[in-house]
Short mmCIF file of C-alpha atoms and ligand atoms in Angstrom, two decimals:
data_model
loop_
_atom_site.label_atom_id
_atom_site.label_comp_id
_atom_site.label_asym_id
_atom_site.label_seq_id
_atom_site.Cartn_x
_atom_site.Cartn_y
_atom_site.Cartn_z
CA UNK E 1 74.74 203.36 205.64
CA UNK E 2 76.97 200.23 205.81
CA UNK E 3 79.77 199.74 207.66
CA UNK E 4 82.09 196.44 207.22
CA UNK E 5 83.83 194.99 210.49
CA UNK E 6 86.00 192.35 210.30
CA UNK E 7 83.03 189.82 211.44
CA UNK E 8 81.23 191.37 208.28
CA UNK E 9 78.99 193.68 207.10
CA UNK E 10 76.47 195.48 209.80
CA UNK E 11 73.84 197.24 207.70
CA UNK E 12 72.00 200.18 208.62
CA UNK E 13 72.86 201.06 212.27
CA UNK E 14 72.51 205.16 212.27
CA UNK E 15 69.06 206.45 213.59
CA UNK E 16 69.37 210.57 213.39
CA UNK E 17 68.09 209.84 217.09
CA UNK E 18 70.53 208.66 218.91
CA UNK E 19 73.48 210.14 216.74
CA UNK E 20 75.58 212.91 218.95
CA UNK E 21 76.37 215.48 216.32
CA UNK E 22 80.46 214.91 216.33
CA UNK E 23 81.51 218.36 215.27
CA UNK E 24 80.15 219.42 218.37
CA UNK E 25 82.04 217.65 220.67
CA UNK E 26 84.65 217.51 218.33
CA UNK E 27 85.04 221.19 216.45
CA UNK E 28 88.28 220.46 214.94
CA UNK E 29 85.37 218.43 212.73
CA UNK E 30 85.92 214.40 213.70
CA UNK E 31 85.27 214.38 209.68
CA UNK E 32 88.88 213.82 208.74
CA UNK E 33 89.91 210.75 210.68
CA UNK E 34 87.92 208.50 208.35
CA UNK E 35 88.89 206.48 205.86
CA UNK E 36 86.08 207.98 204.04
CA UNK E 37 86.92 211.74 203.21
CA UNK E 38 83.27 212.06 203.03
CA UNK E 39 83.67 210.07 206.06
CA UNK E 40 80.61 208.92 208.08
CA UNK E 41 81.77 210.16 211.17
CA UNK E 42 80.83 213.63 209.34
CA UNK E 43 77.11 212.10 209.51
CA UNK E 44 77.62 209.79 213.23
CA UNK E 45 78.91 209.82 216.05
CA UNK E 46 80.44 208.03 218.94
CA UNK E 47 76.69 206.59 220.00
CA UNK E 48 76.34 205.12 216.56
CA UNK E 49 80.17 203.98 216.67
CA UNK E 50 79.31 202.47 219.67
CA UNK E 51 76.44 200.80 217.95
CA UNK E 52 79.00 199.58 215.17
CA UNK E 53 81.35 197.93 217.37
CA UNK E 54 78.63 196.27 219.43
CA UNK E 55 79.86 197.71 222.81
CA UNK E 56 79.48 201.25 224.32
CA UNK E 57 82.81 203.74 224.39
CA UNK E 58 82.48 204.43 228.49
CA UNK E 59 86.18 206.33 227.68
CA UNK E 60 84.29 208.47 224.32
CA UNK E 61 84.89 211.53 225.73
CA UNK E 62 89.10 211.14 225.54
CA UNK E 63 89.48 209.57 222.49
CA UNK E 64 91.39 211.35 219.95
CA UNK E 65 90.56 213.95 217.56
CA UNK E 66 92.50 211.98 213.89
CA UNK E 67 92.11 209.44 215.01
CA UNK E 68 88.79 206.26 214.55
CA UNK E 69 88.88 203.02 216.56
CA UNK E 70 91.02 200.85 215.03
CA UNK E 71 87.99 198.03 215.36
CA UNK E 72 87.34 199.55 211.66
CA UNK E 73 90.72 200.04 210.77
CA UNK E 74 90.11 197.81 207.86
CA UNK E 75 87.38 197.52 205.46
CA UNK E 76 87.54 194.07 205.50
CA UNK E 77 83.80 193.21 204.73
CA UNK E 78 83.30 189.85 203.01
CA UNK E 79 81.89 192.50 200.95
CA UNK E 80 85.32 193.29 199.00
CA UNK E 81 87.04 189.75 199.23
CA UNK E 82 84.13 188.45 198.17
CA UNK E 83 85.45 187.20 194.87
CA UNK E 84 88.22 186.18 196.12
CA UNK E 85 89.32 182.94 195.46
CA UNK E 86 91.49 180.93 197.71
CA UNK E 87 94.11 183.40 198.44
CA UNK E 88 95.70 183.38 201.75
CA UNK E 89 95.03 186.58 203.68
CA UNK E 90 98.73 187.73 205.53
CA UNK E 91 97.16 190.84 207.13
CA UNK E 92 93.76 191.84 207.33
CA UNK E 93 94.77 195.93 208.53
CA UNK E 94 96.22 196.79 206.02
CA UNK E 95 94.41 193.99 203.62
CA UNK E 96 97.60 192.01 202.68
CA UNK E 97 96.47 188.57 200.63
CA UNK E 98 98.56 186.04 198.04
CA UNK E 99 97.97 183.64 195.39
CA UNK E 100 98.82 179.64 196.17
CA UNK E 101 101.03 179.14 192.96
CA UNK E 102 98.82 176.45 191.75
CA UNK E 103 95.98 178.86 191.31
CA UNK E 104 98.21 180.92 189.26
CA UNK E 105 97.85 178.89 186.19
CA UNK E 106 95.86 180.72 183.98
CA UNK E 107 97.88 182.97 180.99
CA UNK E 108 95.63 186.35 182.04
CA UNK E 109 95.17 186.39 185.77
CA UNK E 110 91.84 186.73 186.79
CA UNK E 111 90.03 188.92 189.40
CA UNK E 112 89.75 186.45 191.36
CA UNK E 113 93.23 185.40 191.69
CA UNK E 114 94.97 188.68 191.72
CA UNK E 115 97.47 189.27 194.86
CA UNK E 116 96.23 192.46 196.96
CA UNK E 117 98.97 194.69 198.51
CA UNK E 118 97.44 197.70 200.79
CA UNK E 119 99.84 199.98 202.42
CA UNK E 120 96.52 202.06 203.65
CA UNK E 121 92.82 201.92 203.37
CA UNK E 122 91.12 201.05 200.61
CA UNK E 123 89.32 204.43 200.22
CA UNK E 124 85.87 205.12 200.28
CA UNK E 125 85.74 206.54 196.88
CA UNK E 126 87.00 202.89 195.74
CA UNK E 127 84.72 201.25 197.81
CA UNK E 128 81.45 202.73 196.39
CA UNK E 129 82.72 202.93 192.94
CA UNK E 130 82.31 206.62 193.05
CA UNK E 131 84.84 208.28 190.23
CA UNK E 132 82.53 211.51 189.99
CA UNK E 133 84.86 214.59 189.38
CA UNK E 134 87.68 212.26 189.58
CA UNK E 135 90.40 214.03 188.14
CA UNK E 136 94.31 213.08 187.72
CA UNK E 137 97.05 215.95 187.65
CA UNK E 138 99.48 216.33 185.99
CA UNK E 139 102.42 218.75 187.35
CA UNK E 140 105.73 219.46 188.19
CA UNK E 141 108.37 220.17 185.28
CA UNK E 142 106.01 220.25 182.49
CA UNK E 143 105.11 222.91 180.17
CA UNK E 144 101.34 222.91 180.81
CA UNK E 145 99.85 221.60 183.85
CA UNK E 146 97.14 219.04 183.24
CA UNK E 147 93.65 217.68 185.29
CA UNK E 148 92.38 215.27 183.48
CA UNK E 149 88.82 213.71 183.93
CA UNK E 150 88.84 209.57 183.21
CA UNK E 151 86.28 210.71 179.76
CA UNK E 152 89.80 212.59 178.90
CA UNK E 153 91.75 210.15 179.54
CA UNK E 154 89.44 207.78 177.64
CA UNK E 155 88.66 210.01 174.65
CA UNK E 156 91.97 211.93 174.05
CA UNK E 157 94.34 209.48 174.18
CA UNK E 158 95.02 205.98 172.36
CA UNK E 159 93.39 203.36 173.89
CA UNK E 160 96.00 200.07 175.25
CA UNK E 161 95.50 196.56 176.18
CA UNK E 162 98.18 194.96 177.37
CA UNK E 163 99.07 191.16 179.67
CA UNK E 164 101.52 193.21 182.09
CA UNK E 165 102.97 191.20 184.85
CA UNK E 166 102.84 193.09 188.49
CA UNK E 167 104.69 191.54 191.25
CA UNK E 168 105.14 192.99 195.15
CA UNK E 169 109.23 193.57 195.50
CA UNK E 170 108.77 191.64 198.56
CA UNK E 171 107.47 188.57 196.75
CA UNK E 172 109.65 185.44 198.20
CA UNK E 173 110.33 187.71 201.18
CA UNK E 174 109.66 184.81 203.72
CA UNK E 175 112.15 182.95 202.55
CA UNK E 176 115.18 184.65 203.33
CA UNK E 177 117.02 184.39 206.48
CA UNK E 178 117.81 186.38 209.13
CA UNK E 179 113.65 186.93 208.22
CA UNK E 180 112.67 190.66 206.87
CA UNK E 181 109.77 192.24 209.14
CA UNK E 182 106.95 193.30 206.39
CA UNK E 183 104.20 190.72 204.64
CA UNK E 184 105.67 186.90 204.50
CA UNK E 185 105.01 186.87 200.86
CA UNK E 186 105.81 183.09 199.49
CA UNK E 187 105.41 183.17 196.02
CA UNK E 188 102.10 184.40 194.67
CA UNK E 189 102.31 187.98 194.71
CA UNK E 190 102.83 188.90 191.58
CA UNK E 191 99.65 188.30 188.30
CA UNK E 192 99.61 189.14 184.92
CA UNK E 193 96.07 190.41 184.19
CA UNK E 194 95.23 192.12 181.03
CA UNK E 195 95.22 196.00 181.52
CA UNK E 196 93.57 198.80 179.53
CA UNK E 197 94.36 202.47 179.45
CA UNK E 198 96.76 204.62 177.82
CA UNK E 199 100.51 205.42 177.89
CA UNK E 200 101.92 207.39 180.84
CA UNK E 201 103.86 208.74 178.07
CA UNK E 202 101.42 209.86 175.88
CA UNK E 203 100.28 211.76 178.54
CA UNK E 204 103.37 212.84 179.88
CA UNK E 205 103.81 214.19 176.03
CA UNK E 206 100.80 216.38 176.02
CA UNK E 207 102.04 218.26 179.15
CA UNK E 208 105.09 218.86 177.85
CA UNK E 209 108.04 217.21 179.79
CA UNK E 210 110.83 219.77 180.55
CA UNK E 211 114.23 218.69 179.65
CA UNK E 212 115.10 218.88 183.66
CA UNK E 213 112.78 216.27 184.44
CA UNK E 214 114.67 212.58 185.83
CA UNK E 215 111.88 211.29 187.88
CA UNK E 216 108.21 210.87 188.83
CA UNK E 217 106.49 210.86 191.54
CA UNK E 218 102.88 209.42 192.02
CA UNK E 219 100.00 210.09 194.45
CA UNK E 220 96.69 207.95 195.04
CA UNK E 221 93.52 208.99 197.28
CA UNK E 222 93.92 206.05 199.95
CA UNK E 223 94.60 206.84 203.79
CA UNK E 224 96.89 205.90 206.38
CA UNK E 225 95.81 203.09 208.78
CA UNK E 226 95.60 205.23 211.56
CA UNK E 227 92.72 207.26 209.58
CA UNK E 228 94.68 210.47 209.49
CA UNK E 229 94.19 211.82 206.27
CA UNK E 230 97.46 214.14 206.60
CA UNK E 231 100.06 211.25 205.72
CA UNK E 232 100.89 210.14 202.62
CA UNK E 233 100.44 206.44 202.26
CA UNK E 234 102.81 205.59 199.59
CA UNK E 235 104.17 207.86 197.29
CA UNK E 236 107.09 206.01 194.61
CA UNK E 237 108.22 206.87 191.36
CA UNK E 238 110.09 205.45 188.29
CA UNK E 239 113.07 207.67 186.25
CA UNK E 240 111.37 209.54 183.78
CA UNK E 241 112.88 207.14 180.93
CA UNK E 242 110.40 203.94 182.20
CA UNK E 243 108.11 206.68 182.55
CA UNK E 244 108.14 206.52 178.80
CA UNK E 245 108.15 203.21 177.59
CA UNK E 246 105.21 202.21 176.02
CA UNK E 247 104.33 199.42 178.08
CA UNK E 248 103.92 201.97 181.18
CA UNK E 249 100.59 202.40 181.52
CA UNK E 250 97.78 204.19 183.10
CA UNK E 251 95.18 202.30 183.34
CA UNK E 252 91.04 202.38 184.24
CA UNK E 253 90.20 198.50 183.38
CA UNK E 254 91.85 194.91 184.26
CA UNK E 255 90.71 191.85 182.45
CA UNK E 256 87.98 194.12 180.39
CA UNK E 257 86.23 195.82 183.69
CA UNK E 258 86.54 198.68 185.41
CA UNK E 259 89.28 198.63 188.06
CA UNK E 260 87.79 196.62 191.51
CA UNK E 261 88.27 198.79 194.47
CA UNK E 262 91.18 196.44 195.54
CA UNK E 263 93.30 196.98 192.49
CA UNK E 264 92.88 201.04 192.42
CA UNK E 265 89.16 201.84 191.28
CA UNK E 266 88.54 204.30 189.11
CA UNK E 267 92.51 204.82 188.11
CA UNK E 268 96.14 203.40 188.44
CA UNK E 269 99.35 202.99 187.06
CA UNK E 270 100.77 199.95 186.11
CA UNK E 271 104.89 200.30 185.67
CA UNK E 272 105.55 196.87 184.43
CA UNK E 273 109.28 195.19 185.09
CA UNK E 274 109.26 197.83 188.10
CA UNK E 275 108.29 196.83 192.10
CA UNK E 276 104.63 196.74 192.22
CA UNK E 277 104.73 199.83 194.31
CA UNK E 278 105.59 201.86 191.52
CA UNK E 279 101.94 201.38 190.18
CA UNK E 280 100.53 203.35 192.01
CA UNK E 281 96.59 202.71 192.89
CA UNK E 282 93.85 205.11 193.18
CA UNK E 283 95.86 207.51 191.21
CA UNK E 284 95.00 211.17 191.36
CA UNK E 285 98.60 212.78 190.96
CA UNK E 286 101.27 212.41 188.64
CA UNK E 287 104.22 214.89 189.57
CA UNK E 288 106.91 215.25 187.36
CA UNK E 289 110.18 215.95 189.39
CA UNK E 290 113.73 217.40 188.63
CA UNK E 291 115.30 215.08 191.05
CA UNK E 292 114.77 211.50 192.03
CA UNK E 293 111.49 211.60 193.82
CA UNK E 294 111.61 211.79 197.71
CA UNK E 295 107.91 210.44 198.27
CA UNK E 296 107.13 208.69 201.06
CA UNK E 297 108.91 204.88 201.11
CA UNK E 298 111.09 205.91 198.66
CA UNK E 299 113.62 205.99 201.36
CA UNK E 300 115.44 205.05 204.25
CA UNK E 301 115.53 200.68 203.65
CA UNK E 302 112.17 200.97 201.86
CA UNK E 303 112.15 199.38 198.50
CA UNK E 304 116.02 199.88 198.49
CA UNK E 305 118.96 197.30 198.35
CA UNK E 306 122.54 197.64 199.73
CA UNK E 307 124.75 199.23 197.16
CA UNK E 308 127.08 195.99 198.11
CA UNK E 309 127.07 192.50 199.14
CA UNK E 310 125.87 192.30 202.71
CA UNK E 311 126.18 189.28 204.88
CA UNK E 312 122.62 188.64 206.27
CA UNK E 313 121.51 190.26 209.14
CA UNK E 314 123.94 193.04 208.74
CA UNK E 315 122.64 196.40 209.85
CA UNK E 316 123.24 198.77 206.66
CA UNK E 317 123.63 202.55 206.94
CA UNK E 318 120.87 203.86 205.38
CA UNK E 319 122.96 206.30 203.54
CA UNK E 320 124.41 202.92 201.58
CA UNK E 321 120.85 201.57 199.76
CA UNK E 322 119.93 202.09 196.55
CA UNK E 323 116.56 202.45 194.89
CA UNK E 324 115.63 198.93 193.59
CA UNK E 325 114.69 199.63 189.76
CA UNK E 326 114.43 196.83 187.26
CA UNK E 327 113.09 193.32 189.60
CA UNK E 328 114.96 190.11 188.62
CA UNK E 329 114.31 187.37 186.83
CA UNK E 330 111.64 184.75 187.98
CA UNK E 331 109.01 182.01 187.10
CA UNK E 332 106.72 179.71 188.79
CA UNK E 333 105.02 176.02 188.74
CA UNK E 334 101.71 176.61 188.92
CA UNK E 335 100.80 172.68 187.72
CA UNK E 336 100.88 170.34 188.99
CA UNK E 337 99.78 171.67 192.86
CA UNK E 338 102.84 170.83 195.25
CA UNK E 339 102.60 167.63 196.70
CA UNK E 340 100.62 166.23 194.02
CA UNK E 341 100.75 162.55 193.49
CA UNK E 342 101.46 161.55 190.09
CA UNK E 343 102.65 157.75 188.03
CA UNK E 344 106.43 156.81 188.68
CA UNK E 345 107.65 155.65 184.92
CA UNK E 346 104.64 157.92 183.50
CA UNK E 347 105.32 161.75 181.94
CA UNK E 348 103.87 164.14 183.88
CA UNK E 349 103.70 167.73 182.46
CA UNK E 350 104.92 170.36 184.70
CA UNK E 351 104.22 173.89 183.66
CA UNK E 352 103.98 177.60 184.74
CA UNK E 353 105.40 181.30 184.11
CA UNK E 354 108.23 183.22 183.54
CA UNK E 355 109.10 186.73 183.34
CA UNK E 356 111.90 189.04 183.90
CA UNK E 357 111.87 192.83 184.50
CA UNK E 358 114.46 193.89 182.16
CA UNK E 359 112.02 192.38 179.15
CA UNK E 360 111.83 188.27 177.53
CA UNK E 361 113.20 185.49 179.22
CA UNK E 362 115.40 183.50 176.58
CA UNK E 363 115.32 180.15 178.31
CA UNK E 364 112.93 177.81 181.05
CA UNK E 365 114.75 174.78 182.66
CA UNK E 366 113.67 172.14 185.06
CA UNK E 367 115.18 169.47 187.32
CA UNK E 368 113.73 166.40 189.09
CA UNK E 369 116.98 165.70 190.69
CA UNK E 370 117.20 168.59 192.71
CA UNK E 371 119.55 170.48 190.28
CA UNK E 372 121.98 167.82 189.12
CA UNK E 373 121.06 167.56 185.77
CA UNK E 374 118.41 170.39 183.84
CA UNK E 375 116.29 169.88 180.91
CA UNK E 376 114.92 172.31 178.63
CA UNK E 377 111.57 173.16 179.18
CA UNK E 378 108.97 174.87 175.85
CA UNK E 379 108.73 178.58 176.27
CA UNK E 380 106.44 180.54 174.59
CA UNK E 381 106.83 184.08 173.17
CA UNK E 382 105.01 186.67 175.77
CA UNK E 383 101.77 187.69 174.20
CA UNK E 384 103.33 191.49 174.35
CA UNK E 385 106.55 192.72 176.32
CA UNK E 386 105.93 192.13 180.13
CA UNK E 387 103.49 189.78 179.93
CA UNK E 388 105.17 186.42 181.67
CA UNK E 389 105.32 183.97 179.53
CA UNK E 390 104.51 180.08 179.17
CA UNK E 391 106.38 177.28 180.12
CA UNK E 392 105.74 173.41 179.88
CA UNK E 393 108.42 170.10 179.96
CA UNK E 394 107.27 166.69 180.83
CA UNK E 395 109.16 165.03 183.69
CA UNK E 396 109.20 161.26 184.22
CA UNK E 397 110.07 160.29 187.99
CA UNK E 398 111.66 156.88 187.04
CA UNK E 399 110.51 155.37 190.08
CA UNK E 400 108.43 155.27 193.15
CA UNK E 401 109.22 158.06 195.59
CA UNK E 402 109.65 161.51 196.55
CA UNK E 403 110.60 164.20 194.06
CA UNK E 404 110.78 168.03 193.35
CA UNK E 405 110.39 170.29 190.29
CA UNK E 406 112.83 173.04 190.64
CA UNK E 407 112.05 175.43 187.76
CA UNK E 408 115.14 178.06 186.85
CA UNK E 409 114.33 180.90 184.01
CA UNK E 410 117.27 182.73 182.34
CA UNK E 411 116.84 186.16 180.90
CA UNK E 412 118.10 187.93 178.29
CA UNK E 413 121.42 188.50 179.98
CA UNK E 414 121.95 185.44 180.58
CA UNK E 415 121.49 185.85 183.97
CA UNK E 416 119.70 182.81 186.04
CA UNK E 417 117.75 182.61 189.13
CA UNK E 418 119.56 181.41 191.81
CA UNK E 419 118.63 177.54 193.82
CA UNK E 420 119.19 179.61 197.09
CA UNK E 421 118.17 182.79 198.41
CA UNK E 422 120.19 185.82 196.68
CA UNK E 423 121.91 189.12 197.69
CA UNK E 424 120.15 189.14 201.26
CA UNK E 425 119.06 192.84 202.42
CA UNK E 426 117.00 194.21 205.44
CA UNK E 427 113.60 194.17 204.22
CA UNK E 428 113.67 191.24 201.32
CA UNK E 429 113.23 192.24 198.48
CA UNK E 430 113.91 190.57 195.29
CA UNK E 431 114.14 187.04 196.03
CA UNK E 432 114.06 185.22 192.73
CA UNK E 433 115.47 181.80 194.21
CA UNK E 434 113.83 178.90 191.71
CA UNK E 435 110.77 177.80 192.66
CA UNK E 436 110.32 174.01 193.98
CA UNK E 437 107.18 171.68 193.88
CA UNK E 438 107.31 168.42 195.31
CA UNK E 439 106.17 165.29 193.42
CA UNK E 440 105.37 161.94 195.14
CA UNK E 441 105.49 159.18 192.74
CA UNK E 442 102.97 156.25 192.97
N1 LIG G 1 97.72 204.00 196.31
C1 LIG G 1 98.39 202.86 196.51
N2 LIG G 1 99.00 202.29 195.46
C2 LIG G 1 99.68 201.13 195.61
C3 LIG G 1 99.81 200.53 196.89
C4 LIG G 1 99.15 201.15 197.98
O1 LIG G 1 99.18 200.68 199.12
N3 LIG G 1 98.46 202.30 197.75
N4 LIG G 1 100.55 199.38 197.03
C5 LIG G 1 101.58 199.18 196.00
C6 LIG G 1 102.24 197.90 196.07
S1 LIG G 1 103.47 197.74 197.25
C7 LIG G 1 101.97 196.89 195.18
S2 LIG G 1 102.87 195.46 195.17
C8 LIG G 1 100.86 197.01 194.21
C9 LIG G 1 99.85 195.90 194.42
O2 LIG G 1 98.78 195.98 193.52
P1 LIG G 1 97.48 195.11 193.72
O3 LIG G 1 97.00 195.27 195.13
O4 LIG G 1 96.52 195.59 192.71
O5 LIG G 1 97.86 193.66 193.48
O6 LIG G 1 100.17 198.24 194.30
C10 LIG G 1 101.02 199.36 194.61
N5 LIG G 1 100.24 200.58 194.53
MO1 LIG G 2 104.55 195.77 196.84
#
């Protein structure tokens, strides 16, 4: 039996000797306050804890039934970062990492460049790749209830692949001022890896959506930090028109393999256009809901904006946020790396992504002059809707010095991203401010 510690992975540390049986001492059953719901508390106890942790528990006998030392809060092994690649970690409990924009280059994100945003514990089931009886439901205001196994899923449905940008609503969050408690995402939390399942709405179709249904409301199998199985981690949903779309996926594979336990292993939404939370990972439940779905973080200032223009740091009535749908506009330089040195008089070609929630961007610009005068960059058609798209110009810093890139996308609506931070709001979501790169010129 492994267990991983932050200070990595101790192999092997249960002997049925010196073991106390838990439910013992414990008869409300210490099983459930694992992250594993086969947990190995069920198996050891406080002796071989003890042994984990590299210290004896003198205090064993108070410590709470639900709850497990939060020394393994985290199963942050080497083990499941291990291919990982340069991404800065900004939590380890819950496992909270980003992407340096200048390893965000490639068109299809890979593995091991993909952000990781953990509300809970990756769950055991993840972890050991285990998808036996795995089975997602289907219920709520549908005509036929549905549990369907991932061979159903798989064999009974139309197979999709689809480049589907997913990006944390609290991307650029550490930017904004007053700051926004939660992860100081910069810029890299958002990838566009190449997904494979089938439609949510296809699905959705073969259960039979009532007429009454407006909203869904997802469930996944992973477990609050403090190990008690009883609260819901996350729990978001989409109105039952994105639902439908056909780029709203439920997926089992990223970038041709099965899902890594990071990203949701064996099963996951991906809601493209939509907060990353709204993908739900690790997906076991998809209830369809006559109301807007009251899940947990679907409230209160979670994933909501002020229905108006707040000044920052304004305290807003919770009663006055709205659910933040469609994300805005944005792109990134991901060549060449900030604070590159390149040849004053000399093109250099700057390039990167863009992508907009509401569907194509219609335009790329960049400025060396920090926004006095734009040029049109080359922007390529998204490989399918949602994927980001391409972007390239040349820039030529006309002499020695210090420079920036500022790169601005436009959407369909015209609308542009902003050279400051936008509409502040408590927790910071949405910031689509351009992205800068600075450039010294030799
Ligand atoms: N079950 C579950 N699904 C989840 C989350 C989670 O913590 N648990 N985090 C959500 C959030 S906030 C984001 S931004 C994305 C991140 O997906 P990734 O970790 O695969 O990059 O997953 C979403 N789905
Ligand atoms: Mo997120």
């Amino acid at each position: 039996m492994a267990v991983h510690t932050q200070k990595g992975q101790i192999q092997q540390i249960f002997t049925s000797e010196d073991i106390r049986t838990p439910r013992q001492e414990y008869p409300q059953g210490f099983g459930r306050i694992c992250a594993d719901r086969r947990g190995f508390l069920q198996n050891a106890g406080l002796a071989a804890l003890g042994a984990a942790l590299g210290a004896a528990i003198p205090f064993y006998r108070h410590f709470p039934t639900g709850l497990m030392p939060i020394a393994f809060a985290q199963d942050t092994g080497a083990e499941l970062m291990k291919e990982k690649d340069g991404l800065t970690v900004l939590s380890d409990r819950p496992l909270n990492a980003e992407t340096p924009a200048h390893l965000l280059d490639d068109d299809i994100t890979p593995y091991s460049r993909l952000f990781i945003r953990s509300n809970g514990l990756i769950p055991q089931t993840a972890i050991d790749k285990n998808a036996e009886g795995w089975a997602l439901k289907i219920d709520g205001v549908v005509n036929e209830e549905l549990s369907l196994s991932l061979h159903d899923l798989k064999n009974d449905f139309e197979n999709v692949t689809l480049a589907l940008v997913l990006e944390c609503a609290g991307n650029g969050r550490a930017f904004f001022e007053p700051g926004a408690s939660g992860n100081q995402w910069t810029v890299g939390a958002v990838g566009c890896p190449e997904w494979t399942g089938v439609r949510l709405r296809d699905v959705l179709q073969k259960a039979g959506v009532k007429p009454s249904a407006v909203y869904t409301g997802h469930y996944g199998n992973d477990v609050d930090i403090s190990g008690d199985q009883d609260n819901v981690v996350i729990s978001r949903g989409v109105p039952i028109e994105k639902a439908m779309e056909p780029e709203t996926l439920i997926v089992w594979a990223m970038n041709g393999k099965d899902l890594a336990a990071l990203h949701g292993f064996p099963l996951r939404l991906v809601i493209p256009g939509y907060p990353g939370s709204a993908s739900q990972k690790f997906l076991t439940r998809i209830w369809v809901r006559d109301q807007i779905h009251d899940g947990e973080k679907m409230g209160g200032h979670s994933y909501r904006l002020p229905a108006y223009p707040v000044a920052p740091g304004t305290e807003v009535p919770e009663a006055d946020m709205e659910i933040l749908t469609v994300m805005p506009v944005k792109s990134i330089v991901t060549a060449p790396a900030t604070g590159s040195n390149v040849s004053a008089g000399q093109a250099t070609e700057v390039r990167g992504h863009a992508w907009a929630g509401n569907g194509d961007v219609k335009a790329m610009h960049v400025s060396l002059d920090f926004g006095k005068s734009w040029q049109e960059a080359t922007l390529e058609s998204p490989r399918n809707k949602f994927a980001w798209q391409r972007w390239r110009a040349n820039v030529t810093p006309p002499e020695k010095g210090y420079y920036e890139v500022w790169a601005r996308a436009t959407d369909m609506n015209d609308v542009m991203q902003p050279p400051v931070t936008p509409g502040w709001n408590p927790r910071g979501y949405g910031n689509n401010m351009i992205h800068r790169i600075a450039l010294f010129a030799q």
